[in-house]
Amino acid sequence: MNEDAPARRRQETEAESSADKVSKKTSVVRATSSVQDRYGARAAIRKGNRAVALILGILTVVAIPLAGVTRSWPGALGAAAGMAIMWIVAAVGIGANQLVLRDPRRTTAFVFGAYLVKLVIVIAAVAALRPLPQVDNTVIFLVLIVAILLTTIGEARAVSRTNKLVIEKL
């Protein structure tokens, strides 16, 4: 009977230590998700993504006909190419936002990675379209500048209105 007592104690302590590990792990997950949702991060990012999509939708409807009227067929093609580039860039940004929501501890890596990918996309697309005579390069440049400025301002405004940041001890 005395020989079984140490074995039981060992099993009990092993069970307690594994239970402690599970509770610590769930408390870390709870802390991460509570920090993540604490200040409305999900709602803020969703509203920012919607603002970007809305701005690009409106800009697409306005820019292509306007460029077609002012710069003829090459202008319309240039505006369509610029808007296609911006929709791809927006998709990369929205994807990065979704990754941030999954793992907020890696926000910096996701955001900087997304900006690098966006930069490469814009440079590669403009370099590929530049030698084409069917596309007006000035229109591509103007559409990209206006779209980048409007989406950045619109997203920042939507997020800042939604996200109420309170700094306190956790």
PDB file of C-alpha atoms in Angstrom:
ATOM      1  CA  MET A   1       0.000   0.000   0.000  1.00  0.00           C
ATOM      2  CA  ASN A   2       2.855   2.393   0.790  1.00  0.00           C
ATOM      3  CA  GLU A   3       4.464   1.623  -2.577  1.00  0.00           C
ATOM      4  CA  ASP A   4       1.319   2.742  -4.423  1.00  0.00           C
ATOM      5  CA  ALA A   5       1.115   6.075  -2.580  1.00  0.00           C
ATOM      6  CA  PRO A   6       4.172   7.700  -4.284  1.00  0.00           C
ATOM      7  CA  ALA A   7       2.956   6.525  -7.683  1.00  0.00           C
ATOM      8  CA  ARG A   8      -0.473   8.055  -7.050  1.00  0.00           C
ATOM      9  CA  ARG A   9       1.095  11.316  -5.906  1.00  0.00           C
ATOM     10  CA  ARG A  10       3.220  11.434  -9.053  1.00  0.00           C
ATOM     11  CA  GLN A  11       0.172  10.851 -11.253  1.00  0.00           C
ATOM     12  CA  GLU A  12      -1.779  13.530  -9.382  1.00  0.00           C
ATOM     13  CA  THR A  13       1.009  16.096  -9.775  1.00  0.00           C
ATOM     14  CA  GLU A  14       1.390  15.235 -13.474  1.00  0.00           C
ATOM     15  CA  ALA A  15      -2.365  15.661 -13.939  1.00  0.00           C
ATOM     16  CA  GLU A  16      -2.268  18.970 -12.061  1.00  0.00           C
ATOM     17  CA  SER A  17       0.687  20.251 -14.077  1.00  0.00           C
ATOM     18  CA  SER A  18      -0.968  19.374 -17.387  1.00  0.00           C
ATOM     19  CA  ALA A  19      -4.181  21.029 -16.170  1.00  0.00           C
ATOM     20  CA  ASP A  20      -2.140  24.121 -15.241  1.00  0.00           C
ATOM     21  CA  LYS A  21      -0.598  24.168 -18.719  1.00  0.00           C
ATOM     22  CA  VAL A  22      -4.025  23.992 -20.350  1.00  0.00           C
ATOM     23  CA  SER A  23      -5.436  26.727 -18.119  1.00  0.00           C
ATOM     24  CA  LYS A  24      -2.420  28.960 -18.777  1.00  0.00           C
ATOM     25  CA  LYS A  25      -2.751  28.392 -22.502  1.00  0.00           C
ATOM     26  CA  THR A  26      -6.463  29.212 -22.489  1.00  0.00           C
ATOM     27  CA  SER A  27      -5.852  32.296 -20.354  1.00  0.00           C
ATOM     28  CA  VAL A  28      -3.266  33.517 -22.888  1.00  0.00           C
ATOM     29  CA  VAL A  29      -5.749  32.910 -25.703  1.00  0.00           C
ATOM     30  CA  ARG A  30      -8.465  34.680 -23.742  1.00  0.00           C
ATOM     31  CA  ALA A  31      -6.138  37.596 -23.003  1.00  0.00           C
ATOM     32  CA  THR A  32      -5.159  37.846 -26.661  1.00  0.00           C
ATOM     33  CA  SER A  33      -8.738  37.703 -27.885  1.00  0.00           C
ATOM     34  CA  SER A  34      -9.930  40.110 -25.202  1.00  0.00           C
ATOM     35  CA  VAL A  35      -7.203  42.578 -26.142  1.00  0.00           C
ATOM     36  CA  GLN A  36      -8.040  42.011 -29.773  1.00  0.00           C
ATOM     37  CA  ASP A  37     -11.749  42.741 -29.276  1.00  0.00           C
ATOM     38  CA  ARG A  38     -11.375  45.062 -26.308  1.00  0.00           C
ATOM     39  CA  TYR A  39     -11.224  48.274 -28.283  1.00  0.00           C
ATOM     40  CA  GLY A  40     -13.358  47.230 -31.237  1.00  0.00           C
ATOM     41  CA  ALA A  41     -10.464  46.166 -33.458  1.00  0.00           C
ATOM     42  CA  ARG A  42     -12.588  43.787 -35.510  1.00  0.00           C
ATOM     43  CA  ALA A  43     -15.267  46.383 -36.180  1.00  0.00           C
ATOM     44  CA  ALA A  44     -12.685  49.048 -36.961  1.00  0.00           C
ATOM     45  CA  ILE A  45     -10.852  46.889 -39.467  1.00  0.00           C
ATOM     46  CA  ARG A  46     -14.101  45.768 -41.102  1.00  0.00           C
ATOM     47  CA  LYS A  47     -15.246  49.375 -41.474  1.00  0.00           C
ATOM     48  CA  GLY A  48     -11.858  50.349 -42.887  1.00  0.00           C
ATOM     49  CA  ASN A  49     -12.061  47.532 -45.432  1.00  0.00           C
ATOM     50  CA  ARG A  50     -15.595  48.575 -46.409  1.00  0.00           C
ATOM     51  CA  ALA A  51     -14.469  52.179 -46.810  1.00  0.00           C
ATOM     52  CA  VAL A  52     -11.664  51.120 -49.154  1.00  0.00           C
ATOM     53  CA  ALA A  53     -14.027  48.995 -51.260  1.00  0.00           C
ATOM     54  CA  LEU A  54     -16.617  51.782 -51.420  1.00  0.00           C
ATOM     55  CA  ILE A  55     -14.055  54.419 -52.412  1.00  0.00           C
ATOM     56  CA  LEU A  56     -12.563  52.179 -55.093  1.00  0.00           C
ATOM     57  CA  GLY A  57     -16.034  51.304 -56.410  1.00  0.00           C
ATOM     58  CA  ILE A  58     -17.005  54.942 -56.744  1.00  0.00           C
ATOM     59  CA  LEU A  59     -13.637  55.860 -58.216  1.00  0.00           C
ATOM     60  CA  THR A  60     -13.884  53.043 -60.773  1.00  0.00           C
ATOM     61  CA  VAL A  61     -17.311  54.213 -61.922  1.00  0.00           C
ATOM     62  CA  VAL A  62     -16.158  57.834 -62.168  1.00  0.00           C
ATOM     63  CA  ALA A  63     -12.547  57.561 -63.380  1.00  0.00           C
ATOM     64  CA  ILE A  64     -12.919  55.282 -66.396  1.00  0.00           C
ATOM     65  CA  PRO A  65     -15.664  57.260 -68.196  1.00  0.00           C
ATOM     66  CA  LEU A  66     -14.061  60.576 -67.234  1.00  0.00           C
ATOM     67  CA  ALA A  67     -10.687  59.485 -68.617  1.00  0.00           C
ATOM     68  CA  GLY A  68     -12.406  58.115 -71.711  1.00  0.00           C
ATOM     69  CA  VAL A  69     -14.121  61.437 -72.370  1.00  0.00           C
ATOM     70  CA  THR A  70     -11.040  63.580 -71.726  1.00  0.00           C
ATOM     71  CA  ARG A  71      -8.253  61.360 -73.139  1.00  0.00           C
ATOM     72  CA  SER A  72     -10.151  59.090 -75.545  1.00  0.00           C
ATOM     73  CA  TRP A  73      -9.652  55.316 -75.739  1.00  0.00           C
ATOM     74  CA  PRO A  74      -6.073  55.242 -74.357  1.00  0.00           C
ATOM     75  CA  GLY A  75      -7.261  57.295 -71.374  1.00  0.00           C
ATOM     76  CA  ALA A  76     -10.094  54.867 -70.638  1.00  0.00           C
ATOM     77  CA  LEU A  77      -7.677  51.924 -70.895  1.00  0.00           C
ATOM     78  CA  GLY A  78      -5.201  53.714 -68.637  1.00  0.00           C
ATOM     79  CA  ALA A  79      -7.892  54.396 -66.031  1.00  0.00           C
ATOM     80  CA  ALA A  80      -9.089  50.790 -66.220  1.00  0.00           C
ATOM     81  CA  ALA A  81      -5.512  49.537 -65.796  1.00  0.00           C
ATOM     82  CA  GLY A  82      -4.906  51.895 -62.853  1.00  0.00           C
ATOM     83  CA  MET A  83      -8.113  50.802 -61.157  1.00  0.00           C
ATOM     84  CA  ALA A  84      -7.286  47.130 -61.735  1.00  0.00           C
ATOM     85  CA  ILE A  85      -3.929  47.701 -60.039  1.00  0.00           C
ATOM     86  CA  MET A  86      -5.650  49.443 -57.125  1.00  0.00           C
ATOM     87  CA  TRP A  87      -8.199  46.641 -56.671  1.00  0.00           C
ATOM     88  CA  ILE A  88      -5.338  44.138 -56.464  1.00  0.00           C
ATOM     89  CA  VAL A  89      -3.493  46.359 -53.981  1.00  0.00           C
ATOM     90  CA  ALA A  90      -6.688  46.696 -51.912  1.00  0.00           C
ATOM     91  CA  ALA A  91      -7.140  42.915 -51.894  1.00  0.00           C
ATOM     92  CA  VAL A  92      -3.601  42.519 -50.528  1.00  0.00           C
ATOM     93  CA  GLY A  93      -4.321  45.110 -47.823  1.00  0.00           C
ATOM     94  CA  ILE A  94      -7.609  43.494 -46.831  1.00  0.00           C
ATOM     95  CA  GLY A  95      -5.873  40.116 -46.681  1.00  0.00           C
ATOM     96  CA  ALA A  96      -3.203  41.574 -44.397  1.00  0.00           C
ATOM     97  CA  ASN A  97      -5.930  43.025 -42.167  1.00  0.00           C
ATOM     98  CA  GLN A  98      -7.529  39.603 -41.859  1.00  0.00           C
ATOM     99  CA  LEU A  99      -4.167  38.088 -40.909  1.00  0.00           C
ATOM    100  CA  VAL A 100      -3.729  40.769 -38.242  1.00  0.00           C
ATOM    101  CA  LEU A 101      -7.077  39.790 -36.733  1.00  0.00           C
ATOM    102  CA  ARG A 102      -6.000  36.147 -36.583  1.00  0.00           C
ATOM    103  CA  ASP A 103      -2.699  36.849 -34.826  1.00  0.00           C
ATOM    104  CA  PRO A 104      -2.390  40.396 -33.426  1.00  0.00           C
ATOM    105  CA  ARG A 105       1.102  39.699 -32.088  1.00  0.00           C
ATOM    106  CA  ARG A 106       2.445  39.709 -35.636  1.00  0.00           C
ATOM    107  CA  THR A 107       0.826  42.954 -36.744  1.00  0.00           C
ATOM    108  CA  THR A 108       4.099  44.612 -37.705  1.00  0.00           C
ATOM    109  CA  ALA A 109       5.200  41.718 -39.879  1.00  0.00           C
ATOM    110  CA  PHE A 110       1.854  41.499 -41.668  1.00  0.00           C
ATOM    111  CA  VAL A 111       1.547  45.235 -42.251  1.00  0.00           C
ATOM    112  CA  PHE A 112       5.107  45.764 -43.502  1.00  0.00           C
ATOM    113  CA  GLY A 113       4.933  42.619 -45.600  1.00  0.00           C
ATOM    114  CA  ALA A 114       1.698  43.823 -47.185  1.00  0.00           C
ATOM    115  CA  TYR A 115       3.200  47.236 -47.959  1.00  0.00           C
ATOM    116  CA  LEU A 116       6.195  45.630 -49.633  1.00  0.00           C
ATOM    117  CA  VAL A 117       3.940  43.391 -51.722  1.00  0.00           C
ATOM    118  CA  LYS A 118       1.778  46.383 -52.672  1.00  0.00           C
ATOM    119  CA  LEU A 119       4.844  48.368 -53.690  1.00  0.00           C
ATOM    120  CA  VAL A 120       6.153  45.528 -55.852  1.00  0.00           C
ATOM    121  CA  ILE A 121       2.729  45.114 -57.498  1.00  0.00           C
ATOM    122  CA  VAL A 122       2.454  48.802 -58.376  1.00  0.00           C
ATOM    123  CA  ILE A 123       6.016  49.082 -59.673  1.00  0.00           C
ATOM    124  CA  ALA A 124       5.805  45.884 -61.717  1.00  0.00           C
ATOM    125  CA  ALA A 125       2.415  46.775 -63.209  1.00  0.00           C
ATOM    126  CA  VAL A 126       3.440  50.311 -64.138  1.00  0.00           C
ATOM    127  CA  ALA A 127       6.704  49.043 -65.639  1.00  0.00           C
ATOM    128  CA  ALA A 128       4.827  46.457 -67.680  1.00  0.00           C
ATOM    129  CA  LEU A 129       2.220  48.958 -68.942  1.00  0.00           C
ATOM    130  CA  ARG A 130       4.596  51.832 -69.636  1.00  0.00           C
ATOM    131  CA  PRO A 131       5.819  50.761 -73.103  1.00  0.00           C
ATOM    132  CA  LEU A 132       2.294  50.055 -74.402  1.00  0.00           C
ATOM    133  CA  PRO A 133       1.073  52.797 -76.765  1.00  0.00           C
ATOM    134  CA  GLN A 134      -2.576  51.800 -76.244  1.00  0.00           C
ATOM    135  CA  VAL A 135      -2.486  52.937 -72.612  1.00  0.00           C
ATOM    136  CA  ASP A 136      -2.128  56.541 -71.461  1.00  0.00           C
ATOM    137  CA  ASN A 137       0.622  56.540 -68.802  1.00  0.00           C
ATOM    138  CA  THR A 138      -0.380  59.936 -67.420  1.00  0.00           C
ATOM    139  CA  VAL A 139      -3.868  58.657 -66.657  1.00  0.00           C
ATOM    140  CA  ILE A 140      -2.479  55.563 -64.917  1.00  0.00           C
ATOM    141  CA  PHE A 141      -0.280  57.788 -62.761  1.00  0.00           C
ATOM    142  CA  LEU A 142      -3.134  60.174 -61.875  1.00  0.00           C
ATOM    143  CA  VAL A 143      -5.569  57.357 -61.116  1.00  0.00           C
ATOM    144  CA  LEU A 144      -3.036  55.602 -58.886  1.00  0.00           C
ATOM    145  CA  ILE A 145      -2.179  58.783 -56.971  1.00  0.00           C
ATOM    146  CA  VAL A 146      -5.811  59.768 -56.438  1.00  0.00           C
ATOM    147  CA  ALA A 147      -6.854  56.225 -55.489  1.00  0.00           C
ATOM    148  CA  ILE A 148      -3.986  55.748 -53.035  1.00  0.00           C
ATOM    149  CA  LEU A 149      -4.661  59.095 -51.349  1.00  0.00           C
ATOM    150  CA  LEU A 150      -8.429  58.630 -51.142  1.00  0.00           C
ATOM    151  CA  THR A 151      -8.273  55.043 -49.875  1.00  0.00           C
ATOM    152  CA  THR A 152      -5.635  55.886 -47.286  1.00  0.00           C
ATOM    153  CA  ILE A 153      -7.568  58.880 -45.979  1.00  0.00           C
ATOM    154  CA  GLY A 154     -10.904  57.050 -46.107  1.00  0.00           C
ATOM    155  CA  GLU A 155      -9.620  53.957 -44.325  1.00  0.00           C
ATOM    156  CA  ALA A 156      -7.832  55.989 -41.646  1.00  0.00           C
ATOM    157  CA  ARG A 157     -10.943  58.058 -41.064  1.00  0.00           C
ATOM    158  CA  ALA A 158     -13.237  55.018 -40.815  1.00  0.00           C
ATOM    159  CA  VAL A 159     -10.885  53.222 -38.432  1.00  0.00           C
ATOM    160  CA  SER A 160     -10.284  56.273 -36.239  1.00  0.00           C
ATOM    161  CA  ARG A 161     -14.010  56.878 -35.849  1.00  0.00           C
ATOM    162  CA  THR A 162     -14.655  53.268 -34.872  1.00  0.00           C
ATOM    163  CA  ASN A 163     -11.638  52.340 -32.786  1.00  0.00           C
ATOM    164  CA  LYS A 164     -11.662  53.926 -29.349  1.00  0.00           C
ATOM    165  CA  LEU A 165      -8.176  53.522 -27.959  1.00  0.00           C
ATOM    166  CA  VAL A 166      -7.871  53.597 -24.184  1.00  0.00           C
ATOM    167  CA  ILE A 167      -4.441  53.149 -22.685  1.00  0.00           C
ATOM    168  CA  GLU A 168      -4.436  51.344 -19.371  1.00  0.00           C
ATOM    169  CA  LYS A 169      -2.754  48.438 -17.639  1.00  0.00           C
ATOM    170  CA  LEU A 170      -3.882  45.013 -18.766  1.00  0.00           C
TER     171      LEU A 170
END
